[in-house]
PDB file of C-alpha atoms in Angstrom:
ATOM      1  CA  MET A   7       0.000   0.000   0.000  1.00  0.00           C
ATOM      2  CA  ALA A   8       1.274   3.441  -0.858  1.00  0.00           C
ATOM      3  CA  ASP A   9       2.035   5.895   1.946  1.00  0.00           C
ATOM      4  CA  GLU A  10      -0.084   8.998   2.260  1.00  0.00           C
ATOM      5  CA  GLU A  11       1.522  12.120   0.826  1.00  0.00           C
ATOM      6  CA  ASN A  12       1.778  15.426   2.659  1.00  0.00           C
ATOM      7  CA  ALA A  13      -0.941  17.736   1.435  1.00  0.00           C
ATOM      8  CA  THR A  14      -0.806  21.361   0.307  1.00  0.00           C
ATOM      9  CA  ARG A  15      -3.641  23.591  -0.811  1.00  0.00           C
ATOM     10  CA  ALA A  16      -4.456  22.970  -4.458  1.00  0.00           C
ATOM     11  CA  PRO A  17      -3.445  25.795  -6.809  1.00  0.00           C
ATOM     12  CA  GLU A  18      -6.919  25.628  -8.325  1.00  0.00           C
ATOM     13  CA  SER A  19      -8.710  25.335  -5.022  1.00  0.00           C
ATOM     14  CA  ASP A  20     -11.708  27.179  -6.434  1.00  0.00           C
ATOM     15  CA  ALA A  21     -12.478  23.953  -8.282  1.00  0.00           C
ATOM     16  CA  GLN A  22     -12.826  22.275  -4.913  1.00  0.00           C
ATOM     17  CA  GLU A  23     -15.787  24.439  -3.950  1.00  0.00           C
ATOM     18  CA  VAL A  24     -18.485  22.358  -2.320  1.00  0.00           C
ATOM     19  CA  SER A  25     -22.193  22.688  -2.720  1.00  0.00           C
ATOM     20  CA  GLY A  26     -23.114  22.128   0.907  1.00  0.00           C
ATOM     21  CA  ILE A  27     -25.341  24.687   2.578  1.00  0.00           C
ATOM     22  CA  PRO A  28     -23.329  26.571   5.243  1.00  0.00           C
ATOM     23  CA  GLY A  29     -24.016  24.985   8.582  1.00  0.00           C
ATOM     24  CA  ASP A  30     -25.631  21.932   7.030  1.00  0.00           C
ATOM     25  CA  THR A  31     -24.172  18.691   8.296  1.00  0.00           C
ATOM     26  CA  ARG A  32     -24.799  15.137   7.173  1.00  0.00           C
ATOM     27  CA  PRO A  33     -23.809  11.939   8.950  1.00  0.00           C
ATOM     28  CA  ASP A  34     -20.309  10.881   7.915  1.00  0.00           C
ATOM     29  CA  GLN A  35     -20.103  13.604   5.274  1.00  0.00           C
ATOM     30  CA  GLY A  36     -19.481  16.921   7.034  1.00  0.00           C
ATOM     31  CA  ALA A  37     -21.054  19.852   5.206  1.00  0.00           C
ATOM     32  CA  ALA A  38     -20.458  18.689   1.644  1.00  0.00           C
ATOM     33  CA  SER A  39     -22.745  16.930  -0.799  1.00  0.00           C
ATOM     34  CA  MET A  40     -21.179  17.397  -4.226  1.00  0.00           C
ATOM     35  CA  GLY A  41     -18.644  19.794  -5.720  1.00  0.00           C
ATOM     36  CA  GLU A  42     -17.898  21.561  -8.986  1.00  0.00           C
ATOM     37  CA  HIS A  43     -16.008  18.582 -10.400  1.00  0.00           C
ATOM     38  CA  CYS A  44     -18.897  16.233  -9.750  1.00  0.00           C
ATOM     39  CA  THR A  45     -21.246  18.313 -11.851  1.00  0.00           C
ATOM     40  CA  THR A  46     -19.172  20.371 -14.317  1.00  0.00           C
ATOM     41  CA  ASP A  47     -16.720  19.158 -16.968  1.00  0.00           C
ATOM     42  CA  ARG A  48     -13.259  20.615 -17.350  1.00  0.00           C
ATOM     43  CA  PRO A  49     -12.353  21.753 -20.893  1.00  0.00           C
ATOM     44  CA  THR A  50     -12.043  18.714 -23.164  1.00  0.00           C
ATOM     45  CA  PRO A  51      -8.448  18.001 -24.265  1.00  0.00           C
ATOM     46  CA  ALA A  52      -7.897  19.652 -27.642  1.00  0.00           C
ATOM     47  CA  GLY A  53      -8.250  17.501 -30.729  1.00  0.00           C
ATOM     48  CA  GLN A  54      -9.761  14.497 -28.948  1.00  0.00           C
ATOM     49  CA  THR A  55     -13.055  12.955 -30.008  1.00  0.00           C
ATOM     50  CA  PRO A  56     -14.809   9.922 -28.443  1.00  0.00           C
ATOM     51  CA  THR A  57     -14.577   6.743 -30.521  1.00  0.00           C
ATOM     52  CA  GLY A  58     -17.229   4.573 -28.870  1.00  0.00           C
ATOM     53  CA  GLU A  59     -20.955   4.450 -29.464  1.00  0.00           C
ATOM     54  CA  MET A  60     -24.196   4.932 -27.575  1.00  0.00           C
ATOM     55  CA  THR A  61     -26.645   2.056 -27.326  1.00  0.00           C
ATOM     56  CA  LYS A  62     -29.370   0.862 -24.967  1.00  0.00           C
ATOM     57  CA  PHE A  63     -29.594  -2.058 -22.557  1.00  0.00           C
ATOM     58  CA  ASN A  64     -33.132  -2.532 -21.231  1.00  0.00           C
ATOM     59  CA  ASP A  65     -33.995   1.053 -22.260  1.00  0.00           C
ATOM     60  CA  ILE A  66     -30.958   2.402 -20.376  1.00  0.00           C
ATOM     61  CA  ASP A  67     -28.473   4.525 -22.338  1.00  0.00           C
ATOM     62  CA  VAL A  68     -25.004   2.961 -22.347  1.00  0.00           C
ATOM     63  CA  TYR A  69     -21.736   4.118 -23.889  1.00  0.00           C
ATOM     64  CA  ILE A  70     -19.726   1.189 -25.268  1.00  0.00           C
ATOM     65  CA  THR A  71     -16.090   1.438 -26.325  1.00  0.00           C
ATOM     66  CA  LYS A  72     -13.931  -1.516 -27.363  1.00  0.00           C
ATOM     67  CA  PRO A  73     -10.260  -2.292 -28.007  1.00  0.00           C
ATOM     68  CA  ALA A  74      -9.344  -1.924 -31.682  1.00  0.00           C
ATOM     69  CA  ASP A  75      -8.595  -5.654 -31.972  1.00  0.00           C
ATOM     70  CA  TYR A  76     -11.744  -6.900 -30.221  1.00  0.00           C
ATOM     71  CA  PRO A  77     -13.174  -9.522 -30.709  1.00  0.00           C
ATOM     72  CA  SER A  78     -10.181 -10.980 -32.577  1.00  0.00           C
ATOM     73  CA  SER A  79      -8.189 -10.686 -29.354  1.00  0.00           C
ATOM     74  CA  PRO A  80      -9.653 -11.417 -25.916  1.00  0.00           C
ATOM     75  CA  SER A  81     -10.688  -8.513 -23.713  1.00  0.00           C
ATOM     76  CA  LYS A  82     -11.873  -7.946 -20.144  1.00  0.00           C
ATOM     77  CA  LEU A  83     -15.134  -6.229 -19.236  1.00  0.00           C
ATOM     78  CA  LEU A  84     -14.874  -2.918 -17.358  1.00  0.00           C
ATOM     79  CA  LEU A  85     -17.914  -1.163 -15.894  1.00  0.00           C
ATOM     80  CA  LEU A  86     -17.225   2.597 -15.648  1.00  0.00           C
ATOM     81  CA  LEU A  87     -19.416   4.680 -13.356  1.00  0.00           C
ATOM     82  CA  THR A  88     -19.169   8.448 -13.787  1.00  0.00           C
ATOM     83  CA  GLY A  89     -19.558  11.519 -11.662  1.00  0.00           C
ATOM     84  CA  GLY A  90     -22.645  13.690 -12.008  1.00  0.00           C
ATOM     85  CA  THR A  91     -21.778  14.833 -15.543  1.00  0.00           C
ATOM     86  CA  GLY A  92     -22.965  11.458 -16.792  1.00  0.00           C
ATOM     87  CA  VAL A  93     -22.679   9.212 -19.805  1.00  0.00           C
ATOM     88  CA  HIS A  94     -23.059  11.901 -22.486  1.00  0.00           C
ATOM     89  CA  SER A  95     -20.102  13.946 -21.234  1.00  0.00           C
ATOM     90  CA  ALA A  96     -17.318  13.982 -23.859  1.00  0.00           C
ATOM     91  CA  ASN A  97     -14.711  13.851 -21.087  1.00  0.00           C
ATOM     92  CA  ASN A  98     -16.281  10.750 -19.552  1.00  0.00           C
ATOM     93  CA  GLN A  99     -16.492   9.098 -22.971  1.00  0.00           C
ATOM     94  CA  LEU A 100     -12.834   9.899 -23.639  1.00  0.00           C
ATOM     95  CA  GLN A 101     -11.977   8.502 -20.213  1.00  0.00           C
ATOM     96  CA  ALA A 102     -13.705   5.268 -21.173  1.00  0.00           C
ATOM     97  CA  ASP A 103     -11.845   5.249 -24.494  1.00  0.00           C
ATOM     98  CA  ARG A 104      -8.525   5.410 -22.645  1.00  0.00           C
ATOM     99  CA  TYR A 105      -9.338   2.179 -20.818  1.00  0.00           C
ATOM    100  CA  ALA A 106     -10.397   0.609 -24.129  1.00  0.00           C
ATOM    101  CA  GLU A 107      -7.029   1.543 -25.607  1.00  0.00           C
ATOM    102  CA  GLU A 108      -5.487  -0.487 -22.786  1.00  0.00           C
ATOM    103  CA  GLY A 109      -7.437  -3.614 -23.683  1.00  0.00           C
ATOM    104  CA  PHE A 110     -10.705  -3.296 -21.742  1.00  0.00           C
ATOM    105  CA  LEU A 111     -14.162  -3.518 -23.258  1.00  0.00           C
ATOM    106  CA  VAL A 112     -15.809  -0.627 -21.428  1.00  0.00           C
ATOM    107  CA  VAL A 113     -19.495  -0.316 -20.565  1.00  0.00           C
ATOM    108  CA  MET A 114     -20.485   3.090 -19.154  1.00  0.00           C
ATOM    109  CA  PRO A 115     -24.183   3.192 -18.173  1.00  0.00           C
ATOM    110  CA  ASP A 116     -26.400   6.215 -17.648  1.00  0.00           C
ATOM    111  CA  GLN A 117     -26.898   5.741 -13.939  1.00  0.00           C
ATOM    112  CA  PHE A 118     -29.030   8.907 -13.807  1.00  0.00           C
ATOM    113  CA  ALA A 119     -31.753   7.762 -16.239  1.00  0.00           C
ATOM    114  CA  GLY A 120     -31.378  10.763 -18.515  1.00  0.00           C
ATOM    115  CA  ASN A 121     -31.069  13.269 -15.656  1.00  0.00           C
ATOM    116  CA  PRO A 122     -27.397  14.223 -15.109  1.00  0.00           C
ATOM    117  CA  ALA A 123     -26.509  16.706 -12.399  1.00  0.00           C
ATOM    118  CA  PRO A 124     -27.401  20.346 -12.988  1.00  0.00           C
ATOM    119  CA  THR A 125     -24.272  22.388 -13.666  1.00  0.00           C
ATOM    120  CA  THR A 126     -22.945  24.394 -10.743  1.00  0.00           C
ATOM    121  CA  THR A 127     -21.107  26.851 -12.988  1.00  0.00           C
ATOM    122  CA  THR A 128     -22.476  30.319 -12.338  1.00  0.00           C
ATOM    123  CA  ALA A 129     -19.556  32.744 -12.715  1.00  0.00           C
ATOM    124  CA  SER A 130     -19.500  34.818 -15.912  1.00  0.00           C
ATOM    125  CA  GLY A 131     -16.073  36.334 -15.355  1.00  0.00           C
ATOM    126  CA  PRO A 132     -13.001  36.285 -13.085  1.00  0.00           C
ATOM    127  CA  ALA A 133     -13.696  36.464  -9.378  1.00  0.00           C
ATOM    128  CA  GLU A 134     -12.845  39.652  -7.523  1.00  0.00           C
ATOM    129  CA  ALA A 135      -9.808  39.401  -5.286  1.00  0.00           C
ATOM    130  CA  HIS A 136     -11.653  41.324  -2.522  1.00  0.00           C
ATOM    131  CA  PRO A 137     -15.390  41.277  -3.251  1.00  0.00           C
ATOM    132  CA  SER A 138     -17.582  43.905  -1.644  1.00  0.00           C
ATOM    133  CA  ILE A 139     -20.006  43.058   1.138  1.00  0.00           C
ATOM    134  CA  ILE A 140     -22.868  43.155  -1.359  1.00  0.00           C
ATOM    135  CA  GLU A 141     -21.009  40.811  -3.716  1.00  0.00           C
ATOM    136  CA  GLN A 142     -20.238  38.475  -0.816  1.00  0.00           C
ATOM    137  CA  VAL A 143     -23.921  38.346   0.077  1.00  0.00           C
ATOM    138  CA  LYS A 144     -24.836  37.661  -3.556  1.00  0.00           C
ATOM    139  CA  LEU A 145     -22.230  34.891  -3.697  1.00  0.00           C
ATOM    140  CA  GLY A 146     -23.568  33.379  -0.494  1.00  0.00           C
ATOM    141  CA  VAL A 147     -27.128  33.369  -1.831  1.00  0.00           C
ATOM    142  CA  ALA A 148     -25.935  31.812  -5.106  1.00  0.00           C
ATOM    143  CA  ASN A 149     -24.071  29.073  -3.217  1.00  0.00           C
ATOM    144  CA  VAL A 150     -27.152  28.260  -1.135  1.00  0.00           C
ATOM    145  CA  ALA A 151     -29.236  28.107  -4.324  1.00  0.00           C
ATOM    146  CA  LYS A 152     -26.697  25.785  -5.955  1.00  0.00           C
ATOM    147  CA  ALA A 153     -26.657  23.596  -2.856  1.00  0.00           C
ATOM    148  CA  PHE A 154     -30.442  23.350  -2.858  1.00  0.00           C
ATOM    149  CA  THR A 155     -30.496  22.462  -6.560  1.00  0.00           C
ATOM    150  CA  ILE A 156     -27.852  19.746  -6.146  1.00  0.00           C
ATOM    151  CA  ASP A 157     -29.507  18.330  -3.027  1.00  0.00           C
ATOM    152  CA  MET A 158     -32.835  18.130  -4.842  1.00  0.00           C
ATOM    153  CA  TRP A 159     -31.081  16.290  -7.675  1.00  0.00           C
ATOM    154  CA  LEU A 160     -29.354  13.907  -5.262  1.00  0.00           C
ATOM    155  CA  ALA A 161     -32.702  13.109  -3.684  1.00  0.00           C
ATOM    156  CA  ARG A 162     -33.777  11.693  -7.054  1.00  0.00           C
ATOM    157  CA  HIS A 163     -30.655   9.526  -7.399  1.00  0.00           C
ATOM    158  CA  THR A 164     -30.388   7.347  -4.320  1.00  0.00           C
ATOM    159  CA  PRO A 165     -29.212   3.722  -4.079  1.00  0.00           C
ATOM    160  CA  GLU A 166     -32.851   2.654  -4.279  1.00  0.00           C
ATOM    161  CA  LYS A 167     -32.998   4.235  -7.754  1.00  0.00           C
ATOM    162  CA  VAL A 168     -29.468   3.628  -9.019  1.00  0.00           C
ATOM    163  CA  LEU A 169     -28.770   0.044  -7.917  1.00  0.00           C
ATOM    164  CA  PRO A 170     -31.658  -1.584  -9.838  1.00  0.00           C
ATOM    165  CA  LEU A 171     -30.561   0.295 -12.953  1.00  0.00           C
ATOM    166  CA  LEU A 172     -26.968  -0.928 -12.588  1.00  0.00           C
ATOM    167  CA  HIS A 173     -28.056  -4.507 -11.948  1.00  0.00           C
ATOM    168  CA  SER A 174     -30.207  -4.387 -15.071  1.00  0.00           C
ATOM    169  CA  VAL A 175     -27.204  -3.288 -17.136  1.00  0.00           C
ATOM    170  CA  ILE A 176     -24.979  -5.940 -15.554  1.00  0.00           C
ATOM    171  CA  THR A 177     -27.501  -8.645 -16.464  1.00  0.00           C
ATOM    172  CA  SER A 178     -27.464  -7.478 -20.082  1.00  0.00           C
ATOM    173  CA  VAL A 179     -23.676  -7.188 -20.149  1.00  0.00           C
ATOM    174  CA  LYS A 180     -23.251 -10.765 -18.992  1.00  0.00           C
ATOM    175  CA  GLU A 181     -25.290 -11.886 -21.992  1.00  0.00           C
ATOM    176  CA  GLU A 182     -24.050  -9.426 -24.618  1.00  0.00           C
ATOM    177  CA  PHE A 183     -20.356  -9.673 -23.756  1.00  0.00           C
ATOM    178  CA  ALA A 184     -20.157 -13.092 -22.118  1.00  0.00           C
ATOM    179  CA  ASP A 185     -16.749 -13.680 -23.721  1.00  0.00           C
ATOM    180  CA  ALA A 186     -15.184 -10.609 -22.103  1.00  0.00           C
ATOM    181  CA  VAL A 187     -16.762 -11.355 -18.716  1.00  0.00           C
ATOM    182  CA  ALA A 188     -15.458 -14.938 -18.882  1.00  0.00           C
ATOM    183  CA  ASN A 189     -12.023 -13.843 -20.062  1.00  0.00           C
ATOM    184  CA  GLY A 190     -11.602 -11.596 -17.028  1.00  0.00           C
ATOM    185  CA  GLY A 191     -13.192 -14.056 -14.619  1.00  0.00           C
ATOM    186  CA  GLY A 192     -15.873 -11.498 -13.811  1.00  0.00           C
ATOM    187  CA  ILE A 193     -16.602  -7.791 -14.190  1.00  0.00           C
ATOM    188  CA  TYR A 194     -14.067  -5.101 -13.310  1.00  0.00           C
ATOM    189  CA  ALA A 195     -15.327  -1.694 -12.179  1.00  0.00           C
ATOM    190  CA  VAL A 196     -14.042   1.852 -11.807  1.00  0.00           C
ATOM    191  CA  GLY A 197     -16.006   4.709 -10.268  1.00  0.00           C
ATOM    192  CA  TYR A 198     -15.362   8.440 -10.168  1.00  0.00           C
ATOM    193  CA  CYS A 199     -17.019  10.868  -7.714  1.00  0.00           C
ATOM    194  CA  PHE A 200     -20.713   9.831  -7.532  1.00  0.00           C
ATOM    195  CA  GLY A 201     -19.938   6.497  -9.198  1.00  0.00           C
ATOM    196  CA  ALA A 202     -17.360   5.524  -6.556  1.00  0.00           C
ATOM    197  CA  LYS A 203     -20.021   4.759  -3.939  1.00  0.00           C
ATOM    198  CA  TYR A 204     -21.745   2.376  -6.320  1.00  0.00           C
ATOM    199  CA  VAL A 205     -18.554   0.501  -7.115  1.00  0.00           C
ATOM    200  CA  LEU A 206     -18.261  -0.133  -3.376  1.00  0.00           C
ATOM    201  CA  LEU A 207     -21.897  -1.263  -3.173  1.00  0.00           C
ATOM    202  CA  LEU A 208     -21.470  -3.593  -6.159  1.00  0.00           C
ATOM    203  CA  ALA A 209     -18.381  -4.978  -4.414  1.00  0.00           C
ATOM    204  CA  SER A 210     -20.451  -5.830  -1.328  1.00  0.00           C
ATOM    205  CA  ASP A 211     -22.609  -8.783  -0.342  1.00  0.00           C
ATOM    206  CA  LEU A 212     -25.875  -6.851  -0.479  1.00  0.00           C
ATOM    207  CA  HIS A 213     -29.224  -8.186   0.574  1.00  0.00           C
ATOM    208  CA  LYS A 214     -31.387  -8.853  -2.458  1.00  0.00           C
ATOM    209  CA  ASP A 215     -34.005  -6.292  -1.440  1.00  0.00           C
ATOM    210  CA  VAL A 216     -31.293  -3.608  -1.359  1.00  0.00           C
ATOM    211  CA  ALA A 217     -30.026  -4.604  -4.793  1.00  0.00           C
ATOM    212  CA  ALA A 218     -33.594  -4.465  -6.081  1.00  0.00           C
ATOM    213  CA  GLY A 219     -34.071  -0.937  -4.723  1.00  0.00           C
ATOM    214  CA  GLN A 220     -36.667  -1.988  -2.168  1.00  0.00           C
ATOM    215  CA  ARG A 221     -34.645  -0.831   0.854  1.00  0.00           C
ATOM    216  CA  ALA A 222     -31.819   1.628   1.491  1.00  0.00           C
ATOM    217  CA  PRO A 223     -28.437  -0.039   2.209  1.00  0.00           C
ATOM    218  CA  GLU A 224     -28.304   1.447   5.716  1.00  0.00           C
ATOM    219  CA  ALA A 225     -31.845   0.383   6.667  1.00  0.00           C
ATOM    220  CA  GLN A 226     -32.402  -2.574   8.959  1.00  0.00           C
ATOM    221  CA  ALA A 227     -32.688  -5.907   7.130  1.00  0.00           C
ATOM    222  CA  GLU A 228     -35.400  -8.373   7.961  1.00  0.00           C
ATOM    223  CA  GLU A 229     -34.285 -11.602   9.577  1.00  0.00           C
ATOM    224  CA  GLY A 230     -33.448 -14.303   7.047  1.00  0.00           C
ATOM    225  CA  MET A 231     -33.169 -11.915   4.102  1.00  0.00           C
ATOM    226  CA  VAL A 232     -31.139 -13.507   1.287  1.00  0.00           C
ATOM    227  CA  LYS A 233     -27.918 -11.942   0.054  1.00  0.00           C
ATOM    228  CA  GLN A 234     -26.661 -12.082  -3.517  1.00  0.00           C
ATOM    229  CA  GLY A 235     -22.880 -11.607  -3.269  1.00  0.00           C
ATOM    230  CA  PRO A 236     -20.567  -9.088  -4.974  1.00  0.00           C
ATOM    231  CA  GLN A 237     -21.363  -8.272  -8.609  1.00  0.00           C
ATOM    232  CA  ILE A 238     -17.796  -7.331  -9.554  1.00  0.00           C
ATOM    233  CA  LYS A 239     -14.421  -9.034  -9.372  1.00  0.00           C
ATOM    234  CA  CYS A 240     -12.236  -6.006  -8.684  1.00  0.00           C
ATOM    235  CA  GLY A 241     -12.840  -2.300  -8.087  1.00  0.00           C
ATOM    236  CA  VAL A 242     -11.182   1.100  -8.271  1.00  0.00           C
ATOM    237  CA  ILE A 243     -12.589   4.339  -6.886  1.00  0.00           C
ATOM    238  CA  ALA A 244     -11.374   7.917  -7.316  1.00  0.00           C
ATOM    239  CA  HIS A 245     -12.294  10.852  -5.037  1.00  0.00           C
ATOM    240  CA  GLY A 246     -15.689   9.476  -4.103  1.00  0.00           C
ATOM    241  CA  THR A 247     -18.662  11.466  -2.839  1.00  0.00           C
ATOM    242  CA  GLN A 248     -21.344  10.458  -0.316  1.00  0.00           C
ATOM    243  CA  ILE A 249     -19.235   7.487   0.781  1.00  0.00           C
ATOM    244  CA  SER A 250     -19.554   6.180   4.320  1.00  0.00           C
ATOM    245  CA  ALA A 251     -17.064   4.083   6.246  1.00  0.00           C
ATOM    246  CA  GLU A 252     -19.666   1.311   6.128  1.00  0.00           C
ATOM    247  CA  ASP A 253     -19.648   1.414   2.324  1.00  0.00           C
ATOM    248  CA  MET A 254     -15.892   0.799   2.365  1.00  0.00           C
ATOM    249  CA  ALA A 255     -16.069  -1.823   5.110  1.00  0.00           C
ATOM    250  CA  GLY A 256     -18.627  -3.798   3.111  1.00  0.00           C
ATOM    251  CA  ALA A 257     -16.369  -4.300   0.076  1.00  0.00           C
ATOM    252  CA  GLU A 258     -15.395  -7.942  -0.449  1.00  0.00           C
ATOM    253  CA  VAL A 259     -13.273  -7.729  -3.612  1.00  0.00           C
ATOM    254  CA  PRO A 260      -9.806  -6.214  -4.236  1.00  0.00           C
ATOM    255  CA  MET A 261     -10.098  -2.434  -4.080  1.00  0.00           C
ATOM    256  CA  CYS A 262      -7.911   0.511  -5.079  1.00  0.00           C
ATOM    257  CA  VAL A 263      -8.672   3.907  -3.516  1.00  0.00           C
ATOM    258  CA  VAL A 264      -7.510   7.185  -5.075  1.00  0.00           C
ATOM    259  CA  ALA A 265      -8.129  10.144  -2.776  1.00  0.00           C
ATOM    260  CA  VAL A 266      -7.395  13.848  -2.364  1.00  0.00           C
ATOM    261  CA  GLU A 267      -5.914  15.228   0.853  1.00  0.00           C
ATOM    262  CA  ASP A 268      -8.343  17.327   2.910  1.00  0.00           C
ATOM    263  CA  ASP A 269     -11.223  16.556   0.578  1.00  0.00           C
ATOM    264  CA  PRO A 270     -14.505  17.653   2.221  1.00  0.00           C
ATOM    265  CA  LEU A 271     -16.427  15.352  -0.123  1.00  0.00           C
ATOM    266  CA  PHE A 272     -14.422  12.298   1.008  1.00  0.00           C
ATOM    267  CA  PRO A 273     -13.221  13.289   4.498  1.00  0.00           C
ATOM    268  CA  ASP A 274      -9.979  11.876   5.864  1.00  0.00           C
ATOM    269  CA  HIS A 275     -11.681  10.309   8.892  1.00  0.00           C
ATOM    270  CA  ILE A 276     -14.176   8.448   6.699  1.00  0.00           C
ATOM    271  CA  ARG A 277     -11.442   7.214   4.377  1.00  0.00           C
ATOM    272  CA  ASN A 278      -9.172   6.151   7.240  1.00  0.00           C
ATOM    273  CA  GLU A 279     -11.956   4.362   9.120  1.00  0.00           C
ATOM    274  CA  GLY A 280     -12.921   2.515   5.945  1.00  0.00           C
ATOM    275  CA  LEU A 281      -9.335   1.545   5.195  1.00  0.00           C
ATOM    276  CA  GLU A 282      -8.868   0.257   8.731  1.00  0.00           C
ATOM    277  CA  ALA A 283     -11.932  -1.950   8.276  1.00  0.00           C
ATOM    278  CA  MET A 284     -10.503  -3.295   5.006  1.00  0.00           C
ATOM    279  CA  LYS A 285      -7.195  -3.989   6.736  1.00  0.00           C
ATOM    280  CA  ALA A 286      -8.888  -5.762   9.646  1.00  0.00           C
ATOM    281  CA  ARG A 287     -10.724  -8.032   7.203  1.00  0.00           C
ATOM    282  CA  LYS A 288      -7.471  -8.707   5.315  1.00  0.00           C
ATOM    283  CA  LEU A 289      -8.953  -7.382   2.088  1.00  0.00           C
ATOM    284  CA  ASP A 290      -6.552  -6.925  -0.813  1.00  0.00           C
ATOM    285  CA  TYR A 291      -6.424  -3.153  -1.228  1.00  0.00           C
ATOM    286  CA  GLU A 292      -4.179  -0.192  -1.908  1.00  0.00           C
ATOM    287  CA  PHE A 293      -4.619   3.546  -1.634  1.00  0.00           C
ATOM    288  CA  ARG A 294      -2.886   6.779  -2.452  1.00  0.00           C
ATOM    289  CA  VAL A 295      -3.694  10.260  -1.272  1.00  0.00           C
ATOM    290  CA  TYR A 296      -2.745  12.942  -3.807  1.00  0.00           C
ATOM    291  CA  ASP A 297      -1.751  16.405  -2.623  1.00  0.00           C
ATOM    292  CA  GLY A 298      -1.928  19.708  -4.476  1.00  0.00           C
ATOM    293  CA  VAL A 299      -4.959  18.668  -6.534  1.00  0.00           C
ATOM    294  CA  PRO A 300      -8.699  19.432  -6.358  1.00  0.00           C
ATOM    295  CA  HIS A 301     -11.481  16.924  -5.888  1.00  0.00           C
ATOM    296  CA  GLY A 302     -12.258  15.424  -9.280  1.00  0.00           C
ATOM    297  CA  PHE A 303      -8.717  15.785 -10.624  1.00  0.00           C
ATOM    298  CA  ALA A 304      -8.561  12.188 -11.911  1.00  0.00           C
ATOM    299  CA  VAL A 305     -11.425  12.751 -14.369  1.00  0.00           C
ATOM    300  CA  LEU A 306     -10.084  13.527 -17.841  1.00  0.00           C
ATOM    301  CA  GLY A 307     -10.005  17.258 -18.602  1.00  0.00           C
ATOM    302  CA  ASP A 308      -7.542  20.085 -19.121  1.00  0.00           C
ATOM    303  CA  TYR A 309      -6.023  22.183 -16.338  1.00  0.00           C
ATOM    304  CA  ALA A 310      -3.841  25.268 -16.612  1.00  0.00           C
ATOM    305  CA  ASP A 311      -1.711  23.889 -13.775  1.00  0.00           C
ATOM    306  CA  GLY A 312       0.755  21.367 -15.184  1.00  0.00           C
ATOM    307  CA  GLY A 313       1.161  19.749 -11.772  1.00  0.00           C
ATOM    308  CA  ILE A 314      -2.497  18.745 -11.701  1.00  0.00           C
ATOM    309  CA  VAL A 315      -2.256  17.379 -15.245  1.00  0.00           C
ATOM    310  CA  GLU A 316       0.764  15.309 -14.234  1.00  0.00           C
ATOM    311  CA  LYS A 317      -0.978  13.824 -11.219  1.00  0.00           C
ATOM    312  CA  GLN A 318      -4.073  13.125 -13.296  1.00  0.00           C
ATOM    313  CA  GLY A 319      -1.829  10.936 -15.451  1.00  0.00           C
ATOM    314  CA  GLU A 320      -0.294   9.297 -12.381  1.00  0.00           C
ATOM    315  CA  ALA A 321      -3.726   8.456 -10.999  1.00  0.00           C
ATOM    316  CA  PHE A 322      -4.795   6.873 -14.285  1.00  0.00           C
ATOM    317  CA  GLU A 323      -1.646   4.729 -14.358  1.00  0.00           C
ATOM    318  CA  GLN A 324      -2.226   3.665 -10.754  1.00  0.00           C
ATOM    319  CA  MET A 325      -5.835   2.698 -11.425  1.00  0.00           C
ATOM    320  CA  LEU A 326      -4.962   0.954 -14.673  1.00  0.00           C
ATOM    321  CA  ALA A 327      -2.148  -1.026 -13.052  1.00  0.00           C
ATOM    322  CA  TRP A 328      -4.515  -2.246 -10.321  1.00  0.00           C
ATOM    323  CA  LEU A 329      -7.066  -3.443 -12.853  1.00  0.00           C
ATOM    324  CA  LYS A 330      -4.436  -5.228 -14.933  1.00  0.00           C
ATOM    325  CA  GLU A 331      -2.886  -6.902 -11.876  1.00  0.00           C
ATOM    326  CA  HIS A 332      -6.206  -8.399 -10.823  1.00  0.00           C
TER     327      HIS A 332
END
């Protein structure tokens, strides 16, 4: 396991703005719900165009991208779960293409059923270095409005809604790409931001009523309720949001965790408690905490800061190596 790195404030810390309402606290999540990077794409790298295609599995939009030599050469099946920007984001599609270039057949489902997160971009120009009191009040009101909008959106995309959708796609994938699933000995999964929580849930031995969306994961199970076992073989998560220590503790497959130091959306105490639970259960896992980067840095997209771009590449290589090793 990699050692944690010493953290410094990210040069583009404005990108780490959170959408939590001031003073609002949530169990295990501090004051944050989602941030700019969960809901707004960075500029798409110049000259790059997605090479995969959109299709539908059980009326669910899915982006599929394949290695150039598939099916002539064997491939492994990778389920990619995005942040709030969703399946139609060019950056997310290009991210999926990068895994396909490395030999994975990638399935990226629309886990939001056609309703990606509302953008949190509101600024029309550069921020004032020392805004006036009136401007500060306006900014505060705008942030509360953004928080309310995001929280309303999150209320429509809970595990009870998302898990049945993902299980439906997985059922179709096992039929459509049985060769790739068999070649990898199961389904691999990677999740960014919002999608990270669901990689952990798919890696857990969930009760069947939870998987079917009939009960929240944290709700009390009825005695004798049947479990269904993990749906993936191996998982990777990057700067997750809305993750609890229990989500991490429930994982039963090899897991790689990419995190950001002092990330209010994935607090250190939640991450450390979850990692301790993994260690106690002797789960095969690794983690790295990246410093000097904003939440969401691992998602493909351009930054003016070359240091962030470099660490974005490092994170991809770390995540890719984990998938290939397992």
